[in-house]
PDB file of N, CA and C in Angstrom:
ATOM      1  N   MET A   3       8.535  16.039  -4.316  1.00  0.00           N
ATOM      2  CA  MET A   3       7.989  14.684  -4.264  1.00  0.00           C
ATOM      3  C   MET A   3       8.924  13.804  -3.425  1.00  0.00           C
ATOM      4  N   THR A   4       8.344  13.047  -2.531  1.00  0.00           N
ATOM      5  CA  THR A   4       9.112  12.129  -1.704  1.00  0.00           C
ATOM      6  C   THR A   4       9.452  10.879  -2.506  1.00  0.00           C
ATOM      7  N   THR A   5      10.660  10.385  -2.321  1.00  0.00           N
ATOM      8  CA  THR A   5      11.024   9.117  -2.952  1.00  0.00           C
ATOM      9  C   THR A   5      11.037   8.027  -1.891  1.00  0.00           C
ATOM     10  N   TYR A   6      10.695   6.838  -2.325  1.00  0.00           N
ATOM     11  CA  TYR A   6      10.555   5.696  -1.429  1.00  0.00           C
ATOM     12  C   TYR A   6      11.321   4.504  -1.986  1.00  0.00           C
ATOM     13  N   THR A   7      11.619   3.570  -1.093  1.00  0.00           N
ATOM     14  CA  THR A   7      12.182   2.294  -1.511  1.00  0.00           C
ATOM     15  C   THR A   7      11.223   1.192  -1.068  1.00  0.00           C
ATOM     16  N   PRO A   8      10.633   0.466  -2.032  1.00  0.00           N
ATOM     17  CA  PRO A   8       9.766  -0.660  -1.659  1.00  0.00           C
ATOM     18  C   PRO A   8      10.580  -1.749  -0.975  1.00  0.00           C
ATOM     19  N   ARG A   9      10.072  -2.239   0.145  1.00  0.00           N
ATOM     20  CA  ARG A   9      10.742  -3.305   0.899  1.00  0.00           C
ATOM     21  C   ARG A   9      10.000  -4.632   0.758  1.00  0.00           C
ATOM     22  N   GLU A  10       8.680  -4.557   0.764  1.00  0.00           N
ATOM     23  CA  GLU A  10       7.843  -5.751   0.666  1.00  0.00           C
ATOM     24  C   GLU A  10       6.553  -5.361  -0.045  1.00  0.00           C
ATOM     25  N   TYR A  11       5.728  -6.345  -0.318  1.00  0.00           N
ATOM     26  CA  TYR A  11       4.413  -6.081  -0.889  1.00  0.00           C
ATOM     27  C   TYR A  11       3.438  -7.122  -0.360  1.00  0.00           C
ATOM     28  N   SER A  12       2.169  -6.807  -0.482  1.00  0.00           N
ATOM     29  CA  SER A  12       1.127  -7.770  -0.113  1.00  0.00           C
ATOM     30  C   SER A  12      -0.141  -7.415  -0.876  1.00  0.00           C
ATOM     31  N   TYR A  13      -1.106  -8.311  -0.801  1.00  0.00           N
ATOM     32  CA  TYR A  13      -2.387  -8.084  -1.459  1.00  0.00           C
ATOM     33  C   TYR A  13      -3.496  -8.129  -0.414  1.00  0.00           C
ATOM     34  N   LEU A  14      -4.404  -7.206  -0.543  1.00  0.00           N
ATOM     35  CA  LEU A  14      -5.588  -7.135   0.312  1.00  0.00           C
ATOM     36  C   LEU A  14      -6.772  -7.462  -0.592  1.00  0.00           C
ATOM     37  N   THR A  15      -7.155  -8.748  -0.618  1.00  0.00           N
ATOM     38  CA  THR A  15      -8.209  -9.211  -1.507  1.00  0.00           C
ATOM     39  C   THR A  15      -9.117 -10.205  -0.784  1.00  0.00           C
ATOM     40  N   LEU A  16     -10.289 -10.414  -1.362  1.00  0.00           N
ATOM     41  CA  LEU A  16     -11.216 -11.404  -0.798  1.00  0.00           C
ATOM     42  C   LEU A  16     -10.654 -12.817  -0.886  1.00  0.00           C
ATOM     43  N   GLU A  17      -9.743 -13.065  -1.818  1.00  0.00           N
ATOM     44  CA  GLU A  17      -9.126 -14.389  -1.927  1.00  0.00           C
ATOM     45  C   GLU A  17      -8.192 -14.668  -0.748  1.00  0.00           C
ATOM     46  N   ARG A  18      -7.659 -13.618  -0.148  1.00  0.00           N
ATOM     47  CA  ARG A  18      -6.699 -13.779   0.949  1.00  0.00           C
ATOM     48  C   ARG A  18      -7.322 -13.619   2.337  1.00  0.00           C
ATOM     49  N   PHE A  19      -8.516 -13.033   2.385  1.00  0.00           N
ATOM     50  CA  PHE A  19      -9.184 -12.777   3.669  1.00  0.00           C
ATOM     51  C   PHE A  19     -10.633 -13.228   3.592  1.00  0.00           C
ATOM     52  N   GLU A  20     -11.160 -13.701   4.702  1.00  0.00           N
ATOM     53  CA  GLU A  20     -12.590 -13.969   4.818  1.00  0.00           C
ATOM     54  C   GLU A  20     -13.302 -12.614   4.711  1.00  0.00           C
ATOM     55  N   GLN A  21     -14.534 -12.587   4.238  1.00  0.00           N
ATOM     56  CA  GLN A  21     -15.225 -11.334   3.906  1.00  0.00           C
ATOM     57  C   GLN A  21     -15.256 -10.321   5.052  1.00  0.00           C
ATOM     58  N   ASP A  22     -15.619 -10.740   6.258  1.00  0.00           N
ATOM     59  CA  ASP A  22     -15.679  -9.786   7.373  1.00  0.00           C
ATOM     60  C   ASP A  22     -14.289  -9.246   7.720  1.00  0.00           C
ATOM     61  N   ALA A  23     -13.288 -10.118   7.692  1.00  0.00           N
ATOM     62  CA  ALA A  23     -11.916  -9.676   7.970  1.00  0.00           C
ATOM     63  C   ALA A  23     -11.435  -8.713   6.879  1.00  0.00           C
ATOM     64  N   TYR A  24     -11.791  -9.006   5.626  1.00  0.00           N
ATOM     65  CA  TYR A  24     -11.423  -8.129   4.509  1.00  0.00           C
ATOM     66  C   TYR A  24     -12.006  -6.726   4.707  1.00  0.00           C
ATOM     67  N   ARG A  25     -13.276  -6.656   5.035  1.00  0.00           N
ATOM     68  CA  ARG A  25     -13.921  -5.353   5.259  1.00  0.00           C
ATOM     69  C   ARG A  25     -13.273  -4.600   6.430  1.00  0.00           C
ATOM     70  N   LEU A  26     -12.932  -5.309   7.481  1.00  0.00           N
ATOM     71  CA  LEU A  26     -12.294  -4.684   8.637  1.00  0.00           C
ATOM     72  C   LEU A  26     -10.914  -4.127   8.264  1.00  0.00           C
ATOM     73  N   VAL A  27     -10.125  -4.913   7.568  1.00  0.00           N
ATOM     74  CA  VAL A  27      -8.789  -4.452   7.174  1.00  0.00           C
ATOM     75  C   VAL A  27      -8.904  -3.266   6.216  1.00  0.00           C
ATOM     76  N   CYS A  28      -9.851  -3.294   5.301  1.00  0.00           N
ATOM     77  CA  CYS A  28     -10.065  -2.146   4.404  1.00  0.00           C
ATOM     78  C   CYS A  28     -10.413  -0.896   5.208  1.00  0.00           C
ATOM     79  N   ARG A  29     -11.286  -1.052   6.193  1.00  0.00           N
ATOM     80  CA  ARG A  29     -11.674   0.100   7.012  1.00  0.00           C
ATOM     81  C   ARG A  29     -10.469   0.675   7.752  1.00  0.00           C
ATOM     82  N   VAL A  30      -9.682  -0.195   8.357  1.00  0.00           N
ATOM     83  CA  VAL A  30      -8.496   0.267   9.086  1.00  0.00           C
ATOM     84  C   VAL A  30      -7.474   0.878   8.120  1.00  0.00           C
ATOM     85  N   ALA A  31      -7.378   0.334   6.907  1.00  0.00           N
ATOM     86  CA  ALA A  31      -6.450   0.881   5.908  1.00  0.00           C
ATOM     87  C   ALA A  31      -6.913   2.236   5.396  1.00  0.00           C
ATOM     88  N   GLY A  32      -8.212   2.487   5.469  1.00  0.00           N
ATOM     89  CA  GLY A  32      -8.740   3.761   5.006  1.00  0.00           C
ATOM     90  C   GLY A  32      -9.219   3.748   3.569  1.00  0.00           C
ATOM     91  N   VAL A  33      -9.556   2.553   3.070  1.00  0.00           N
ATOM     92  CA  VAL A  33     -10.047   2.418   1.700  1.00  0.00           C
ATOM     93  C   VAL A  33     -11.366   1.652   1.711  1.00  0.00           C
ATOM     94  N   PRO A  34     -12.218   1.890   0.714  1.00  0.00           N
ATOM     95  CA  PRO A  34     -13.472   1.140   0.660  1.00  0.00           C
ATOM     96  C   PRO A  34     -13.231  -0.307   0.218  1.00  0.00           C
ATOM     97  N   ALA A  35     -14.022  -1.219   0.730  1.00  0.00           N
ATOM     98  CA  ALA A  35     -13.945  -2.611   0.281  1.00  0.00           C
ATOM     99  C   ALA A  35     -14.433  -2.669  -1.165  1.00  0.00           C
ATOM    100  N   THR A  36     -13.691  -3.356  -2.010  1.00  0.00           N
ATOM    101  CA  THR A  36     -14.067  -3.525  -3.415  1.00  0.00           C
ATOM    102  C   THR A  36     -14.056  -5.011  -3.744  1.00  0.00           C
ATOM    103  N   THR A  37     -14.605  -5.359  -4.891  1.00  0.00           N
ATOM    104  CA  THR A  37     -14.600  -6.768  -5.295  1.00  0.00           C
ATOM    105  C   THR A  37     -13.224  -7.209  -5.788  1.00  0.00           C
ATOM    106  N   THR A  38     -12.398  -6.274  -6.245  1.00  0.00           N
ATOM    107  CA  THR A  38     -11.091  -6.635  -6.795  1.00  0.00           C
ATOM    108  C   THR A  38      -9.961  -6.540  -5.790  1.00  0.00           C
ATOM    109  N   GLY A  39     -10.112  -5.750  -4.741  1.00  0.00           N
ATOM    110  CA  GLY A  39      -9.080  -5.644  -3.718  1.00  0.00           C
ATOM    111  C   GLY A  39      -8.002  -4.632  -4.035  1.00  0.00           C
ATOM    112  N   TYR A  40      -6.876  -4.761  -3.319  1.00  0.00           N
ATOM    113  CA  TYR A  40      -5.796  -3.776  -3.393  1.00  0.00           C
ATOM    114  C   TYR A  40      -4.442  -4.467  -3.346  1.00  0.00           C
ATOM    115  N   GLY A  41      -3.479  -3.802  -3.949  1.00  0.00           N
ATOM    116  CA  GLY A  41      -2.081  -4.175  -3.813  1.00  0.00           C
ATOM    117  C   GLY A  41      -1.418  -3.170  -2.880  1.00  0.00           C
ATOM    118  N   LEU A  42      -0.609  -3.648  -1.963  1.00  0.00           N
ATOM    119  CA  LEU A  42       0.062  -2.775  -1.003  1.00  0.00           C
ATOM    120  C   LEU A  42       1.569  -2.872  -1.182  1.00  0.00           C
ATOM    121  N   LEU A  43       2.221  -1.727  -1.299  1.00  0.00           N
ATOM    122  CA  LEU A  43       3.674  -1.665  -1.295  1.00  0.00           C
ATOM    123  C   LEU A  43       4.103  -1.168   0.075  1.00  0.00           C
ATOM    124  N   HIS A  44       4.968  -1.905   0.722  1.00  0.00           N
ATOM    125  CA  HIS A  44       5.492  -1.520   2.031  1.00  0.00           C
ATOM    126  C   HIS A  44       6.822  -0.826   1.764  1.00  0.00           C
ATOM    127  N   LEU A  45       6.880   0.467   2.069  1.00  0.00           N
ATOM    128  CA  LEU A  45       7.976   1.339   1.654  1.00  0.00           C
ATOM    129  C   LEU A  45       8.745   1.893   2.845  1.00  0.00           C
ATOM    130  N   THR A  46       9.934   2.410   2.566  1.00  0.00           N
ATOM    131  CA  THR A  46      10.649   3.254   3.513  1.00  0.00           C
ATOM    132  C   THR A  46      11.112   4.487   2.762  1.00  0.00           C
ATOM    133  N   ASP A  47      11.232   5.598   3.488  1.00  0.00           N
ATOM    134  CA  ASP A  47      11.765   6.817   2.871  1.00  0.00           C
ATOM    135  C   ASP A  47      13.236   6.965   3.261  1.00  0.00           C
ATOM    136  N   ALA A  48      13.839   8.092   2.930  1.00  0.00           N
ATOM    137  CA  ALA A  48      15.268   8.305   3.184  1.00  0.00           C
ATOM    138  C   ALA A  48      15.617   8.225   4.669  1.00  0.00           C
ATOM    139  N   SER A  49      14.667   8.553   5.538  1.00  0.00           N
ATOM    140  CA  SER A  49      14.930   8.495   6.982  1.00  0.00           C
ATOM    141  C   SER A  49      14.530   7.147   7.592  1.00  0.00           C
ATOM    142  N   GLU A  50      14.206   6.158   6.724  1.00  0.00           N
ATOM    143  CA  GLU A  50      13.785   4.811   7.134  1.00  0.00           C
ATOM    144  C   GLU A  50      12.414   4.781   7.799  1.00  0.00           C
ATOM    145  N   THR A  51      11.623   5.849   7.633  1.00  0.00           N
ATOM    146  CA  THR A  51      10.237   5.851   8.105  1.00  0.00           C
ATOM    147  C   THR A  51       9.438   4.905   7.215  1.00  0.00           C
ATOM    148  N   ARG A  52       8.581   4.107   7.829  1.00  0.00           N
ATOM    149  CA  ARG A  52       7.769   3.146   7.077  1.00  0.00           C
ATOM    150  C   ARG A  52       6.496   3.803   6.552  1.00  0.00           C
ATOM    151  N   TRP A  53       6.118   3.429   5.320  1.00  0.00           N
ATOM    152  CA  TRP A  53       4.914   3.907   4.655  1.00  0.00           C
ATOM    153  C   TRP A  53       4.299   2.740   3.900  1.00  0.00           C
ATOM    154  N   THR A  54       2.998   2.837   3.620  1.00  0.00           N
ATOM    155  CA  THR A  54       2.315   1.856   2.780  1.00  0.00           C
ATOM    156  C   THR A  54       1.573   2.599   1.684  1.00  0.00           C
ATOM    157  N   ALA A  55       1.831   2.209   0.444  1.00  0.00           N
ATOM    158  CA  ALA A  55       1.115   2.750  -0.709  1.00  0.00           C
ATOM    159  C   ALA A  55       0.069   1.716  -1.116  1.00  0.00           C
ATOM    160  N   ILE A  56      -1.182   2.166  -1.262  1.00  0.00           N
ATOM    161  CA  ILE A  56      -2.304   1.269  -1.539  1.00  0.00           C
ATOM    162  C   ILE A  56      -2.839   1.557  -2.936  1.00  0.00           C
ATOM    163  N   SER A  57      -2.891   0.527  -3.774  1.00  0.00           N
ATOM    164  CA  SER A  57      -3.314   0.686  -5.162  1.00  0.00           C
ATOM    165  C   SER A  57      -4.417  -0.307  -5.518  1.00  0.00           C
ATOM    166  N   GLU A  58      -5.323   0.132  -6.373  1.00  0.00           N
ATOM    167  CA  GLU A  58      -6.330  -0.774  -6.919  1.00  0.00           C
ATOM    168  C   GLU A  58      -5.764  -1.581  -8.085  1.00  0.00           C
ATOM    169  N   ASP A  59      -4.581  -1.203  -8.570  1.00  0.00           N
ATOM    170  CA  ASP A  59      -3.949  -1.857  -9.718  1.00  0.00           C
ATOM    171  C   ASP A  59      -3.020  -2.969  -9.221  1.00  0.00           C
ATOM    172  N   LEU A  60      -3.585  -4.153  -9.069  1.00  0.00           N
ATOM    173  CA  LEU A  60      -2.830  -5.294  -8.547  1.00  0.00           C
ATOM    174  C   LEU A  60      -1.680  -5.695  -9.465  1.00  0.00           C
ATOM    175  N   ILE A  61      -1.877  -5.574 -10.758  1.00  0.00           N
ATOM    176  CA  ILE A  61      -0.826  -5.931 -11.719  1.00  0.00           C
ATOM    177  C   ILE A  61       0.360  -4.981 -11.583  1.00  0.00           C
ATOM    178  N   TYR A  62       0.089  -3.686 -11.454  1.00  0.00           N
ATOM    179  CA  TYR A  62       1.152  -2.695 -11.294  1.00  0.00           C
ATOM    180  C   TYR A  62       1.973  -2.981 -10.035  1.00  0.00           C
ATOM    181  N   VAL A  63       1.306  -3.274  -8.932  1.00  0.00           N
ATOM    182  CA  VAL A  63       2.011  -3.593  -7.688  1.00  0.00           C
ATOM    183  C   VAL A  63       2.867  -4.845  -7.882  1.00  0.00           C
ATOM    184  N   GLY A  64       2.333  -5.843  -8.574  1.00  0.00           N
ATOM    185  CA  GLY A  64       3.104  -7.062  -8.847  1.00  0.00           C
ATOM    186  C   GLY A  64       4.338  -6.787  -9.684  1.00  0.00           C
ATOM    187  N   LEU A  65       4.218  -5.892 -10.657  1.00  0.00           N
ATOM    188  CA  LEU A  65       5.372  -5.530 -11.483  1.00  0.00           C
ATOM    189  C   LEU A  65       6.440  -4.817 -10.654  1.00  0.00           C
ATOM    190  N   LEU A  66       6.028  -3.898  -9.805  1.00  0.00           N
ATOM    191  CA  LEU A  66       6.989  -3.214  -8.942  1.00  0.00           C
ATOM    192  C   LEU A  66       7.664  -4.203  -7.990  1.00  0.00           C
ATOM    193  N   ALA A  67       6.896  -5.141  -7.467  1.00  0.00           N
ATOM    194  CA  ALA A  67       7.441  -6.127  -6.542  1.00  0.00           C
ATOM    195  C   ALA A  67       8.468  -7.022  -7.239  1.00  0.00           C
ATOM    196  N   ALA A  68       8.279  -7.244  -8.535  1.00  0.00           N
ATOM    197  CA  ALA A  68       9.180  -8.127  -9.282  1.00  0.00           C
ATOM    198  C   ALA A  68      10.492  -7.445  -9.673  1.00  0.00           C
ATOM    199  N   LEU A  69      10.570  -6.124  -9.538  1.00  0.00           N
ATOM    200  CA  LEU A  69      11.800  -5.425  -9.878  1.00  0.00           C
ATOM    201  C   LEU A  69      12.954  -5.884  -8.998  1.00  0.00           C
ATOM    202  N   HIS A  70      14.127  -5.908  -9.576  1.00  0.00           N
ATOM    203  CA  HIS A  70      15.338  -6.184  -8.810  1.00  0.00           C
ATOM    204  C   HIS A  70      15.482  -5.101  -7.742  1.00  0.00           C
ATOM    205  N   PRO A  71      15.970  -5.417  -6.548  1.00  0.00           N
ATOM    206  CA  PRO A  71      16.089  -4.400  -5.492  1.00  0.00           C
ATOM    207  C   PRO A  71      16.820  -3.123  -5.925  1.00  0.00           C
ATOM    208  N   VAL A  72      17.805  -3.231  -6.799  1.00  0.00           N
ATOM    209  CA  VAL A  72      18.507  -2.031  -7.273  1.00  0.00           C
ATOM    210  C   VAL A  72      17.544  -1.126  -8.046  1.00  0.00           C
ATOM    211  N   GLY A  73      16.648  -1.696  -8.808  1.00  0.00           N
ATOM    212  CA  GLY A  73      15.679  -0.915  -9.581  1.00  0.00           C
ATOM    213  C   GLY A  73      14.582  -0.302  -8.728  1.00  0.00           C
ATOM    214  N   ARG A  74      14.390  -0.822  -7.516  1.00  0.00           N
ATOM    215  CA  ARG A  74      13.344  -0.305  -6.627  1.00  0.00           C
ATOM    216  C   ARG A  74      13.822   0.852  -5.764  1.00  0.00           C
ATOM    217  N   ALA A  75      15.117   0.997  -5.579  1.00  0.00           N
ATOM    218  CA  ALA A  75      15.654   2.040  -4.690  1.00  0.00           C
ATOM    219  C   ALA A  75      15.308   3.423  -5.228  1.00  0.00           C
ATOM    220  N   GLY A  76      14.845   4.305  -4.344  1.00  0.00           N
ATOM    221  CA  GLY A  76      14.559   5.679  -4.728  1.00  0.00           C
ATOM    222  C   GLY A  76      13.386   5.819  -5.690  1.00  0.00           C
ATOM    223  N   LEU A  77      12.434   4.955  -5.600  1.00  0.00           N
ATOM    224  CA  LEU A  77      11.282   4.952  -6.498  1.00  0.00           C
ATOM    225  C   LEU A  77      10.357   6.132  -6.217  1.00  0.00           C
ATOM    226  N   GLU A  78       9.955   6.836  -7.238  1.00  0.00           N
ATOM    227  CA  GLU A  78       8.946   7.879  -7.087  1.00  0.00           C
ATOM    228  C   GLU A  78       7.589   7.239  -7.334  1.00  0.00           C
ATOM    229  N   ILE A  79       6.717   7.354  -6.368  1.00  0.00           N
ATOM    230  CA  ILE A  79       5.401   6.710  -6.431  1.00  0.00           C
ATOM    231  C   ILE A  79       4.434   7.635  -7.159  1.00  0.00           C
ATOM    232  N   PRO A  80       3.931   7.227  -8.342  1.00  0.00           N
ATOM    233  CA  PRO A  80       2.990   8.084  -9.061  1.00  0.00           C
ATOM    234  C   PRO A  80       1.628   8.141  -8.356  1.00  0.00           C
ATOM    235  N   ALA A  81       1.171   9.342  -8.075  1.00  0.00           N
ATOM    236  CA  ALA A  81      -0.085   9.531  -7.333  1.00  0.00           C
ATOM    237  C   ALA A  81      -1.281   8.902  -8.045  1.00  0.00           C
ATOM    238  N   ASN A  82      -1.267   8.871  -9.376  1.00  0.00           N
ATOM    239  CA  ASN A  82      -2.414   8.326 -10.095  1.00  0.00           C
ATOM    240  C   ASN A  82      -2.523   6.806  -9.995  1.00  0.00           C
ATOM    241  N   LYS A  83      -1.500   6.127  -9.517  1.00  0.00           N
ATOM    242  CA  LYS A  83      -1.542   4.670  -9.373  1.00  0.00           C
ATOM    243  C   LYS A  83      -1.886   4.218  -7.955  1.00  0.00           C
ATOM    244  N   PHE A  84      -1.826   5.147  -6.994  1.00  0.00           N
ATOM    245  CA  PHE A  84      -2.043   4.771  -5.605  1.00  0.00           C
ATOM    246  C   PHE A  84      -3.118   5.647  -4.983  1.00  0.00           C
ATOM    247  N   ALA A  85      -4.161   4.994  -4.460  1.00  0.00           N
ATOM    248  CA  ALA A  85      -5.287   5.712  -3.858  1.00  0.00           C
ATOM    249  C   ALA A  85      -4.880   6.401  -2.565  1.00  0.00           C
ATOM    250  N   LEU A  86      -3.897   5.837  -1.882  1.00  0.00           N
ATOM    251  CA  LEU A  86      -3.534   6.336  -0.563  1.00  0.00           C
ATOM    252  C   LEU A  86      -2.104   5.910  -0.248  1.00  0.00           C
ATOM    253  N   ILE A  87      -1.359   6.810   0.350  1.00  0.00           N
ATOM    254  CA  ILE A  87      -0.072   6.469   0.950  1.00  0.00           C
ATOM    255  C   ILE A  87      -0.184   6.876   2.406  1.00  0.00           C
ATOM    256  N   ARG A  88      -0.026   5.898   3.294  1.00  0.00           N
ATOM    257  CA  ARG A  88      -0.180   6.213   4.715  1.00  0.00           C
ATOM    258  C   ARG A  88       1.039   5.745   5.498  1.00  0.00           C
ATOM    259  N   ARG A  89       1.262   6.438   6.585  1.00  0.00           N
ATOM    260  CA  ARG A  89       2.422   6.150   7.433  1.00  0.00           C
ATOM    261  C   ARG A  89       2.280   4.773   8.080  1.00  0.00           C
ATOM    262  N   GLY A  90       3.374   4.067   8.177  1.00  0.00           N
ATOM    263  CA  GLY A  90       3.416   2.763   8.813  1.00  0.00           C
ATOM    264  C   GLY A  90       3.098   1.627   7.857  1.00  0.00           C
ATOM    265  N   TRP A  91       3.324   0.422   8.349  1.00  0.00           N
ATOM    266  CA  TRP A  91       2.963  -0.788   7.633  1.00  0.00           C
ATOM    267  C   TRP A  91       1.713  -1.355   8.293  1.00  0.00           C
ATOM    268  N   PRO A  92       0.959  -2.194   7.595  1.00  0.00           N
ATOM    269  CA  PRO A  92      -0.323  -2.662   8.129  1.00  0.00           C
ATOM    270  C   PRO A  92      -0.277  -3.220   9.552  1.00  0.00           C
ATOM    271  N   ASP A  93       0.781  -3.903   9.914  1.00  0.00           N
ATOM    272  CA  ASP A  93       0.831  -4.461  11.266  1.00  0.00           C
ATOM    273  C   ASP A  93       1.014  -3.383  12.341  1.00  0.00           C
ATOM    274  N   GLU A  94       1.258  -2.143  11.926  1.00  0.00           N
ATOM    275  CA  GLU A  94       1.418  -1.025  12.863  1.00  0.00           C
ATOM    276  C   GLU A  94       0.148  -0.178  12.981  1.00  0.00           C
ATOM    277  N   TRP A  95      -0.836  -0.442  12.150  1.00  0.00           N
ATOM    278  CA  TRP A  95      -2.045   0.374  12.145  1.00  0.00           C
ATOM    279  C   TRP A  95      -3.006  -0.104  13.221  1.00  0.00           C
ATOM    280  N   ALA A  96      -3.511   0.832  13.970  1.00  0.00           N
ATOM    281  CA  ALA A  96      -4.522   0.502  14.975  1.00  0.00           C
ATOM    282  C   ALA A  96      -5.870   1.110  14.617  1.00  0.00           C
ATOM    283  N   THR A  97      -5.853   2.215  13.882  1.00  0.00           N
ATOM    284  CA  THR A  97      -7.081   2.919  13.532  1.00  0.00           C
ATOM    285  C   THR A  97      -7.003   3.401  12.088  1.00  0.00           C
ATOM    286  N   PRO A  98      -8.143   3.717  11.482  1.00  0.00           N
ATOM    287  CA  PRO A  98      -8.131   4.278  10.137  1.00  0.00           C
ATOM    288  C   PRO A  98      -7.360   5.599  10.115  1.00  0.00           C
ATOM    289  N   PRO A  99      -6.777   5.933   8.955  1.00  0.00           N
ATOM    290  CA  PRO A  99      -6.028   7.189   8.864  1.00  0.00           C
ATOM    291  C   PRO A  99      -6.957   8.391   8.906  1.00  0.00           C
ATOM    292  N   ALA A 100      -6.428   9.517   9.356  1.00  0.00           N
ATOM    293  CA  ALA A 100      -7.180  10.771   9.288  1.00  0.00           C
ATOM    294  C   ALA A 100      -7.317  11.154   7.823  1.00  0.00           C
ATOM    295  N   ARG A 101      -8.469  11.647   7.444  1.00  0.00           N
ATOM    296  CA  ARG A 101      -8.706  12.044   6.051  1.00  0.00           C
ATOM    297  C   ARG A 101      -7.975  13.334   5.736  1.00  0.00           C
ATOM    298  N   ARG A 102      -7.282  13.339   4.595  1.00  0.00           N
ATOM    299  CA  ARG A 102      -6.585  14.529   4.128  1.00  0.00           C
ATOM    300  C   ARG A 102      -7.067  14.841   2.729  1.00  0.00           C
ATOM    301  N   SER A 103      -7.081  16.094   2.392  1.00  0.00           N
ATOM    302  CA  SER A 103      -7.401  16.460   1.016  1.00  0.00           C
ATOM    303  C   SER A 103      -6.102  16.504   0.234  1.00  0.00           C
ATOM    304  N   ARG A 104      -6.171  16.148  -1.032  1.00  0.00           N
ATOM    305  CA  ARG A 104      -4.971  16.175  -1.877  1.00  0.00           C
ATOM    306  C   ARG A 104      -4.872  17.464  -2.605  1.00  0.00           C
TER     307      ARG A 104
END
């Protein structure tokens, strides 16, 4: 299992984006648009490669974001809490991710 260090977080929700923009960002992120949205953890691994973990559990993402930086280092991301972990941070994405089977 890869360990990550959360660096930042954000929310992908209808409250933060106009509806068409929300659907577009969801498509590029590789997740379906939902009424509740997503929490995103912006991570780095041991080699400083950037990753984004996408979760439907906004409260869980908020709790992780509230952790002291020492508590966030080397975090193991539980697969059942995150629908997708994809390479890069949202501002680096140009296209939807390739589909992989788990």
